[in-house]
Coordinates of C-alpha atoms in Angstrom, one line a residue:
X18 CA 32.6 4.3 -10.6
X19 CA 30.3 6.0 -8.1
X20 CA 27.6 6.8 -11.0
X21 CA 27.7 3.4 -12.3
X22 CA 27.3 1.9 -8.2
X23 CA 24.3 4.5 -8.4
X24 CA 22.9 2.9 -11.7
X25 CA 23.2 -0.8 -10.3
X26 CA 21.8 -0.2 -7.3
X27 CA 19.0 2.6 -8.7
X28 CA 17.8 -0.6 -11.1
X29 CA 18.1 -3.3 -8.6
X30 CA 15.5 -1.3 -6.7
X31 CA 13.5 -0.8 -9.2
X32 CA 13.2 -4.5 -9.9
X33 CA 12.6 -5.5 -6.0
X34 CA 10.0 -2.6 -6.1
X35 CA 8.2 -4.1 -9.4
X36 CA 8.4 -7.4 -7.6
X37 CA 6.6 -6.1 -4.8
X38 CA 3.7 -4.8 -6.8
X39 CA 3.3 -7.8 -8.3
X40 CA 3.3 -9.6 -4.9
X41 CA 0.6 -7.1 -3.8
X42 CA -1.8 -7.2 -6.9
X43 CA -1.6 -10.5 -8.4
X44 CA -5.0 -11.5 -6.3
X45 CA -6.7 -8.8 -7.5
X46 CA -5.9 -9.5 -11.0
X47 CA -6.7 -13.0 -10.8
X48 CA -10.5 -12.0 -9.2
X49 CA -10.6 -9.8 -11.9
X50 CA -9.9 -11.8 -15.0
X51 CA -11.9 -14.7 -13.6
X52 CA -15.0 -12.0 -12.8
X53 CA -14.7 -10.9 -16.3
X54 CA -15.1 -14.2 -17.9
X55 CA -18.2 -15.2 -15.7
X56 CA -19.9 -11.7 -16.7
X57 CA -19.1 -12.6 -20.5
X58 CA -20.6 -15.7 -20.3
X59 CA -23.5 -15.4 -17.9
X60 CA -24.6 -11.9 -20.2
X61 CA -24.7 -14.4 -23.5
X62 CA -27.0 -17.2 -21.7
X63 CA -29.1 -14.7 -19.9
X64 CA -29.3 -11.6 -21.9
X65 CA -28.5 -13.3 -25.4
X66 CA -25.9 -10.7 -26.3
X67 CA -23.4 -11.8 -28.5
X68 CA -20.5 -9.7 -27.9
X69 CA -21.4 -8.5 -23.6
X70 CA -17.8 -6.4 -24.0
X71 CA -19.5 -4.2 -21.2
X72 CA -20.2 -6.6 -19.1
X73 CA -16.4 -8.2 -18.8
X74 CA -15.4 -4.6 -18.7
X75 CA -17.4 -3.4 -15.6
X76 CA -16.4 -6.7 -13.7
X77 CA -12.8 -5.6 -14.5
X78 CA -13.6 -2.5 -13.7
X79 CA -14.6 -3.0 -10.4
X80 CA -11.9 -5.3 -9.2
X81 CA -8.9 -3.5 -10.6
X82 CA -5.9 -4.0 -8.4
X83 CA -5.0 -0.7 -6.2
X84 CA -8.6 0.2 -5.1
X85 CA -9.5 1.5 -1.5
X86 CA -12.7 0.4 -2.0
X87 CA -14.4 -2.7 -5.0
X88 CA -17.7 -1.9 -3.2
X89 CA -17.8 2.2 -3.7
X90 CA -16.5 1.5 -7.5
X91 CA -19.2 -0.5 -8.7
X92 CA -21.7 1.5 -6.9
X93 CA -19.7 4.8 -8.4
X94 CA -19.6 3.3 -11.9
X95 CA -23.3 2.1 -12.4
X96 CA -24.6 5.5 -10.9
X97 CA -22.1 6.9 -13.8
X98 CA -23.5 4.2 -16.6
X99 CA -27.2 5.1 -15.7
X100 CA -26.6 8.9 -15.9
X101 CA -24.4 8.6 -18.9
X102 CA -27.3 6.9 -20.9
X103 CA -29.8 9.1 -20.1
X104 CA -28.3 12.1 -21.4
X105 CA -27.4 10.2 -24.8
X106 CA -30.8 9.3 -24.9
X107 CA -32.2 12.8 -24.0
X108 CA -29.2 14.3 -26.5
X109 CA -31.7 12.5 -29.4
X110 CA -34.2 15.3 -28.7
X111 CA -31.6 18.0 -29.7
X112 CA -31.8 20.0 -32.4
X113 CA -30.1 19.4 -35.6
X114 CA -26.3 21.0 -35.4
X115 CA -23.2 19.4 -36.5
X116 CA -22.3 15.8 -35.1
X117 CA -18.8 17.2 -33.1
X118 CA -21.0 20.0 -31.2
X119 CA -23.3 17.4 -30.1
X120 CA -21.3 15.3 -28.9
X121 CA -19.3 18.0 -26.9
X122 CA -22.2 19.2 -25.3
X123 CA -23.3 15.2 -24.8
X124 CA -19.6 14.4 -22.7
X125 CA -19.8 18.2 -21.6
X126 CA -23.3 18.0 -19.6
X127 CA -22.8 13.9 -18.4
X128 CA -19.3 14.4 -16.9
X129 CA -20.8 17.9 -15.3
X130 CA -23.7 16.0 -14.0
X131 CA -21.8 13.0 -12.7
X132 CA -19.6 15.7 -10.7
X133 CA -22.0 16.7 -8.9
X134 CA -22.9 13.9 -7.3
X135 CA -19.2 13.4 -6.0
X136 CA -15.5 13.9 -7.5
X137 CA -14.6 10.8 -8.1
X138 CA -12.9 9.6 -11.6
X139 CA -15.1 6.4 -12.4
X140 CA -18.0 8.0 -12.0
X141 CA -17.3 10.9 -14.1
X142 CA -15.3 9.0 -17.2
X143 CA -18.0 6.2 -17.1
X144 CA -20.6 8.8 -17.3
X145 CA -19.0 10.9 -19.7
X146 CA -18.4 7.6 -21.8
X147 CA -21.6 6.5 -21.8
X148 CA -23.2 9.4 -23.0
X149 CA -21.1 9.6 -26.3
X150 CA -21.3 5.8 -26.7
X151 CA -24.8 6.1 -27.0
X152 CA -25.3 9.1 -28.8
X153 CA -22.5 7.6 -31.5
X154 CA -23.5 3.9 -31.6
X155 CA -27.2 4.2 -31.3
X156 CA -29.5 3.3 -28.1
X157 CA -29.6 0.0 -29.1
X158 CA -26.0 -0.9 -28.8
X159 CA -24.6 1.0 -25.9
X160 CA -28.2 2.3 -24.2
X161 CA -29.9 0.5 -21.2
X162 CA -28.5 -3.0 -23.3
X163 CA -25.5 -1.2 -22.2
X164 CA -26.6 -0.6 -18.9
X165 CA -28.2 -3.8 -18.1
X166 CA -24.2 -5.6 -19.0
X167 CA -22.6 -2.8 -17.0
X168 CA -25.0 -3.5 -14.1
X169 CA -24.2 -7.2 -14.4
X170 CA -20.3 -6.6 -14.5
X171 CA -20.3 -4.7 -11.5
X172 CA -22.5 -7.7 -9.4
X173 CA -20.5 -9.7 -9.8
X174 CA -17.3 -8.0 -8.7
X175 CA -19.2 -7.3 -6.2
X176 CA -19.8 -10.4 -5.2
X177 CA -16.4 -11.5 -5.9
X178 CA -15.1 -8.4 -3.9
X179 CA -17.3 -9.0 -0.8
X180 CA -17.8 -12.2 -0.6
X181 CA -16.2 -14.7 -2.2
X182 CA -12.7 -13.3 -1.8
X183 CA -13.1 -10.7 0.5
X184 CA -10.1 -8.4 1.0
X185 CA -7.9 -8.8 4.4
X186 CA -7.2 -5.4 5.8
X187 CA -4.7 -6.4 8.2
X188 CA -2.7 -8.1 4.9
X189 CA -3.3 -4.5 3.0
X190 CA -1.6 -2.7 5.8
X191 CA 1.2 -5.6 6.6
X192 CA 1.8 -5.0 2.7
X193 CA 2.3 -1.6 2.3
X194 CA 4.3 -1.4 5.3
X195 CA 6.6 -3.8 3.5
X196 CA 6.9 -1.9 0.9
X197 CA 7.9 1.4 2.9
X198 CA 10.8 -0.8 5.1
X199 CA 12.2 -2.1 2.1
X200 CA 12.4 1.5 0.4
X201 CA 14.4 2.6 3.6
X202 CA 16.7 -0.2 3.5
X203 CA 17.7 0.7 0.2
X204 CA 18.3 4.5 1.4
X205 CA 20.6 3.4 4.4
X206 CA 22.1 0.7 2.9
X207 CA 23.3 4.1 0.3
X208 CA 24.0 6.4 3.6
X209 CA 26.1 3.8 4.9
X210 CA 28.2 3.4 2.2
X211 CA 28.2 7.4 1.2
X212 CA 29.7 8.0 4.9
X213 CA 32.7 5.1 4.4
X214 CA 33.4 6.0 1.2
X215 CA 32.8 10.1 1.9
X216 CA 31.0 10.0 -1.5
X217 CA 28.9 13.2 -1.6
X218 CA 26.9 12.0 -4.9
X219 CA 25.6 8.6 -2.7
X220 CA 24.7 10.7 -0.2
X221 CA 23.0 13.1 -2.4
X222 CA 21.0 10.5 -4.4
X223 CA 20.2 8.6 -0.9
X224 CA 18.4 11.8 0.3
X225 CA 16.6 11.9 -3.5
X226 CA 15.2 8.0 -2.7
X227 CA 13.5 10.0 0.4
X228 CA 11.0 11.2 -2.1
X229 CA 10.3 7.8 -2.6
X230 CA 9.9 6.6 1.3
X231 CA 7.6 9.4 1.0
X232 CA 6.0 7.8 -1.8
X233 CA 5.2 4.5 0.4
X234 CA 4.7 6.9 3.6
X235 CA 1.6 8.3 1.3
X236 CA 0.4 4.6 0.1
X237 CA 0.8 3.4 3.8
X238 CA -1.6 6.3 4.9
X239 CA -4.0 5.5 2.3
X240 CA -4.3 2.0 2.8
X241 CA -4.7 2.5 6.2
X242 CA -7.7 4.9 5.6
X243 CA -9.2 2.9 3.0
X244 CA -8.8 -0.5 6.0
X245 CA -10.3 1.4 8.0
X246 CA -13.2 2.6 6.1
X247 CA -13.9 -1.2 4.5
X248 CA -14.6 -2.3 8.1
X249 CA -17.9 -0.8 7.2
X250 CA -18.4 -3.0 3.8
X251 CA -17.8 -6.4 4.6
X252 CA -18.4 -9.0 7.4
X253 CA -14.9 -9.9 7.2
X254 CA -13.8 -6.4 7.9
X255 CA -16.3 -5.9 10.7
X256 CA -14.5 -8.9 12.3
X257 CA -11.5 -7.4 12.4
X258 CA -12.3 -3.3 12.9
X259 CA -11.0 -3.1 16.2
X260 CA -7.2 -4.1 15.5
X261 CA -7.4 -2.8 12.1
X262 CA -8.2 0.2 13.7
X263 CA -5.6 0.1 16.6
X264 CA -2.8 -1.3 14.2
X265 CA -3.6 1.3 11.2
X266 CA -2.6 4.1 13.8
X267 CA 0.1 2.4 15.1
X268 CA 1.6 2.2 11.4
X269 CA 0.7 5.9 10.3
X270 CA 2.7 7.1 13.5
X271 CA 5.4 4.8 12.7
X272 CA 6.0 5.5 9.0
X273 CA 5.3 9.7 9.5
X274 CA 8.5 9.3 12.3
X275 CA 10.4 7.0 10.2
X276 CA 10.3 8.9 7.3
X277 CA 10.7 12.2 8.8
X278 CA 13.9 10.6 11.0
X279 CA 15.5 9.5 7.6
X280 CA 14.8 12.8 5.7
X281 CA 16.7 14.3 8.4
X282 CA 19.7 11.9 8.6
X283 CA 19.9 12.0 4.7
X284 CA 20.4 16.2 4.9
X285 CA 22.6 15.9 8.1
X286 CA 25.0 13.1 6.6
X287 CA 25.3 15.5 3.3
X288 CA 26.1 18.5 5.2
X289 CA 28.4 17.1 7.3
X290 CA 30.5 15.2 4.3
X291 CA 30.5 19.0 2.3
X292 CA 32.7 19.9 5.2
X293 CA 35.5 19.3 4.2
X294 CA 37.7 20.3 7.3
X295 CA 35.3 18.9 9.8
X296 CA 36.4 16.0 12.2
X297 CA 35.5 12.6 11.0
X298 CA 31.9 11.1 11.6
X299 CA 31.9 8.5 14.2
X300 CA 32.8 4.5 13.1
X301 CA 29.5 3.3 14.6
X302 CA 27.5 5.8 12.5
X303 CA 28.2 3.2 9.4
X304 CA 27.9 0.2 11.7
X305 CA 24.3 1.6 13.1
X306 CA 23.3 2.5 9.6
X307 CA 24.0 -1.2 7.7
X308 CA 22.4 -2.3 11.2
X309 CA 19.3 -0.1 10.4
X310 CA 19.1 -1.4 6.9
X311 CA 19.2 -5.6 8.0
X312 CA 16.2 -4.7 10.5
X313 CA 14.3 -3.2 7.8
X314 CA 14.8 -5.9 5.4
X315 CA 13.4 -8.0 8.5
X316 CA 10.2 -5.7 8.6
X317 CA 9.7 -6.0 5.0
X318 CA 9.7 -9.9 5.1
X319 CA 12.7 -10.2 3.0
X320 CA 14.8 -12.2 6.0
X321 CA 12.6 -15.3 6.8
X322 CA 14.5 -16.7 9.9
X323 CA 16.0 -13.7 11.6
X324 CA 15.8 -11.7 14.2
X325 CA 15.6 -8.4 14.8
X326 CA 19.2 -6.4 16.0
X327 CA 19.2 -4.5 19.1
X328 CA 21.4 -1.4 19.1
X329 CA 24.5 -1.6 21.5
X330 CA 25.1 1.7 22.9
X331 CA 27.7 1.6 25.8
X332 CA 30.8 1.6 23.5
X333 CA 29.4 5.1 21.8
X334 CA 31.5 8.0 22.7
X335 CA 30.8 11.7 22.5
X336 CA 30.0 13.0 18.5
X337 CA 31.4 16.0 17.3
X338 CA 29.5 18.9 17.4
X339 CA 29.5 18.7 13.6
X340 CA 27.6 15.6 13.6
X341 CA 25.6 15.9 16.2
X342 CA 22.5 16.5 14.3
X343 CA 22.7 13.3 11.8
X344 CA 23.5 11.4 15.6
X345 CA 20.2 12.5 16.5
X346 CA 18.3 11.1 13.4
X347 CA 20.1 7.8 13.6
X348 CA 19.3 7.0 17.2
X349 CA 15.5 8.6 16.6
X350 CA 15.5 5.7 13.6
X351 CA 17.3 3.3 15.9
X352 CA 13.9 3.7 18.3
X353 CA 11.5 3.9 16.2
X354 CA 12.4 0.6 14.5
X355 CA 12.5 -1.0 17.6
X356 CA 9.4 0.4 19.1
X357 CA 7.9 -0.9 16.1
X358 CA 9.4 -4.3 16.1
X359 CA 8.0 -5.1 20.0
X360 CA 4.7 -3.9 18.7
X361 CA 4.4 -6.0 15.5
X362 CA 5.9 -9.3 17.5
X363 CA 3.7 -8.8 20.3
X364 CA 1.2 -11.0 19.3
X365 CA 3.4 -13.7 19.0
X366 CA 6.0 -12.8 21.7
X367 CA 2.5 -13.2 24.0
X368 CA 1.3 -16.8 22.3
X369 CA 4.9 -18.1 22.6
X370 CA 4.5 -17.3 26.6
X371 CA 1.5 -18.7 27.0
X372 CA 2.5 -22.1 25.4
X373 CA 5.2 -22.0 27.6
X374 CA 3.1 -21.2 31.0
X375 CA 0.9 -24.4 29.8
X376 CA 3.6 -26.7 29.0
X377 CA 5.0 -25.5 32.1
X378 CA 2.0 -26.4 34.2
X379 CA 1.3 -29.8 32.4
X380 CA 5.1 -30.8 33.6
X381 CA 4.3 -29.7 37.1
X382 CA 1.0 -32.0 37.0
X383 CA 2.9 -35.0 35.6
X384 CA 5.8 -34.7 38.2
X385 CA 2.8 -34.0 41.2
X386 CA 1.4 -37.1 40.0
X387 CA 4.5 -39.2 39.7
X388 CA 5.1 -37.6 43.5
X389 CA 1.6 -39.2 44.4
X390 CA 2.3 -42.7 43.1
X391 CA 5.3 -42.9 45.0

C-alpha cells in the first residue's frame, strides 16, 4: 500500500513538474520556430540557396528554450562557425593520408581551437562541426555559404531575443521560484503523512525528493545569475537591474535556507520515527507541516485566490527531547516562508495602502465640501 501511495504520488509529480516546464519554455519555443522559418525563407530570397538548413538551424539554435543568455549563444556559435570553416578549408592543404585520419585531426584541431577561446559547448560542437562538414561535403556546400546562413540564423535570433521579444528577468526568477515551492510542497505534503502514518519508507523517499529541491535550489541560483548578467544585454533588462538585482538576492538566500531547513527536517523526522520506543512527535508537527505545504502551493501560483497561513504558536507545548531537532527545522521553514511571503507581497501590500490613503483623502474633501455648502 505504502509503495504503491509512493508510485501515485512519485508520477503525479512528475506530471505537475513536466507541466511546469512547459509553462516556462513554451515562449522560447514559439520565438524559435517562428525565427527559424523567417531565416529559411529570407536565406532563399536573398542568398538564393535552395535548401538554407543552416540558416533555420542557427536561429534555432540561438533561441533554444533554457539559455542564460540568446545574446552570448549566437555570438558563441558564429565565432565557432567561422573557426570551424577555416580549418576545413586550411585541412584541403593537407597532405594525402586516409580520409578517417583527416578528419580526426580536422574535429581534433577546431574543437581545440574553439576551447581556447572559452569553455563553452556551442562554441566548441559548432566549431568542431563545421570543420568536418566542410572538409566532407566540399567548401561549396558547408564553407562560408555555410557561414554566411549560420550568420544569418543567429541575427535574427538575435533580434528576436533582444528586441522583439525580449526576455523578462523578473518573470525568469518568479518562475523558477515556482518551480522550487512546488517541489517542497510535494516533500511536506510526504513528511506529513510519513509522521501520521509513522511510515518510515514515506519518510525515507521524502528526504530522497530533497535531491530534487536541490535540483530547483541550483536552477533558481542560475537563473538568478544569468538575470542578473542580461541586465547588461538588453534595454529591457537595464530597466529593471536594480530590483532584479535586489530581488535575485533576496531569492538565492531564501531557497539556500529553505532547502537546507527541509533537508534537515527530512533526516530529523526519519530519525526520530526509527525510534521505536521514543515518545510520540507532537500533533501540530503534522498540522504545521500540511500548513507548510498549502503556503507553498500559494508561492508556486498553484492557489489563485488564497492567502497565505500564518503559524499559531501559543497552543504549542514543550517537544520531547527526541524531537527537538526536527522542531527546530519546522519552525526555521515556518519563518522563512513567511519572511518570504511579506517580501514578495510587499509591492502590492504598499499599492493597496496607498489606494486606500487616496480614497481616504478624496472622502475627506467631498465631506469638507459638503461641510462648506452647508
Amino acid at each position: 500500500m505504502a509503495i504503491t501511495m509512493i508510485n501515485l504520488s512519485s508520477v503525479k509529480a512528475y506530471l505537475q513538474q513536466a507541466l511546469l516546464q512547459v509553462k516556462a519554455s513554451w515562449g522560447d519555443t514559439l520565438c524559435g520556430g517562428l525565427a527559424a522559418a523567417l531565416a529559411w525563407f529570407v536565406s532563399q530570397d536573398l542568398f538564393g540557396h535552395t535548401n538554407p538548413l543552416f540558416a533555420s538551424m542557427a536561429a534555432l539554435v540561438c533561441l533554444s528554450p533554457g539559455l542564460a543568455n540568446h545574446g552570448k549563444q549566437a555570438f558563441y556559435l558564429l565565432i565557432g562557425v567561422s573557426t570551424g570553416v577555416l580549418v576545413g578549408e586550411f585541412a584541403m592543404l593537407f597532405p594525402p593520408v586516409p580520409v578517417f585520419i583527416r578528419i580526426g585531426l580536422v574535429a581534433f584541431i577546431a574543437s581545440l581551437l574553439a576551447a581556447s577561446y572559452a569553455i563553452v559547448p556551442v562554441l566548441i560542437i559548432q566549431s568542431g562541426m563545421a570543420a568536418i562538414m566542410v572538409f566532407a561535403m566540399g567548401p561549396q556546400v558547408a564553407g562560408f555559404s555555410r557561414l554566411a546562413d549560420v550568420a544569418l540564423g543567429a541575427g535574427i535570433g538575435l533580434v528576436f531575443s533582444q528586441v522583439l521579444f525580449t526576455p523578462n528577468p523578473l518573470k525568469s526568477l518568479s518562475v523558477s521560484a515556482e518551480l522550487l515551492f512546488h517541489d517542497l510542497a510535494g516533500i511536506f505534503d510526504m513528511a506529513a503523512a510519513a509522521l501520521e502514518s509513522r511510515d518510515m519508507a514515506l519518510a525515507r523517499q521524502a528526504l530522497h525528493n530533497c535531491s530534487r529541491v536541490h535540483g530547483a535550489l541550483i536552477t533558481l541560483v542560475g537563473n538568478v545569475n544569468a538575470a542578473q548578467e542580461n541586465t547588461l544585454w538588453s534595454l529591457r533588462g537595464f530597466i529593471s537591474s536594480r530590483q532584479v538585482n535586489s530581488l535575485g538576492e533576496h531569492y538565492k538566500r531564501a531557497a539556500i535556507r529553505l532547502y537546507a531547513s527541509s533537508l534537515l527536517l527530512c533526516e530529523a523526522l526519519l530519525a526520530g520515527l526509527k525510534k521505536q520506543h521514543s515518545e510520540a512527535a507532537p500533533a501540530w508537527f503534522a498540522t504545521s507541516l500540511a500548513i507548510n505545504a498549502e503556503n507553498c502551493r500559494l508561492l508556486a501560483g498553484e492557489i489563485k485566490d488564497g492567502n497565505f497561513i500564518r503559524q499559531e504558536r501559543s497552543h504549542r507545548g514543550e517537544v520531547p527531547l527526541g524531537w527537538a531537532d526536527c522542531a527546530n527545522s519546522l519552525q526555521l521553514v515556518e519563518n522563512t516562508l513567511a519572511r518570504f511571503y511579506k517580501s514578495k507581497s510587499r509591492r502590492s501590500r504598499l499599492e493597496a495602502f496607498h489606494k486606500r490613503r487616496l480614497i481616504h483623502a478624496a472622502r475627506q474633501k467631498m465631506q469638507a465640501g459638503k461641510t462648506g455648502q452647508a
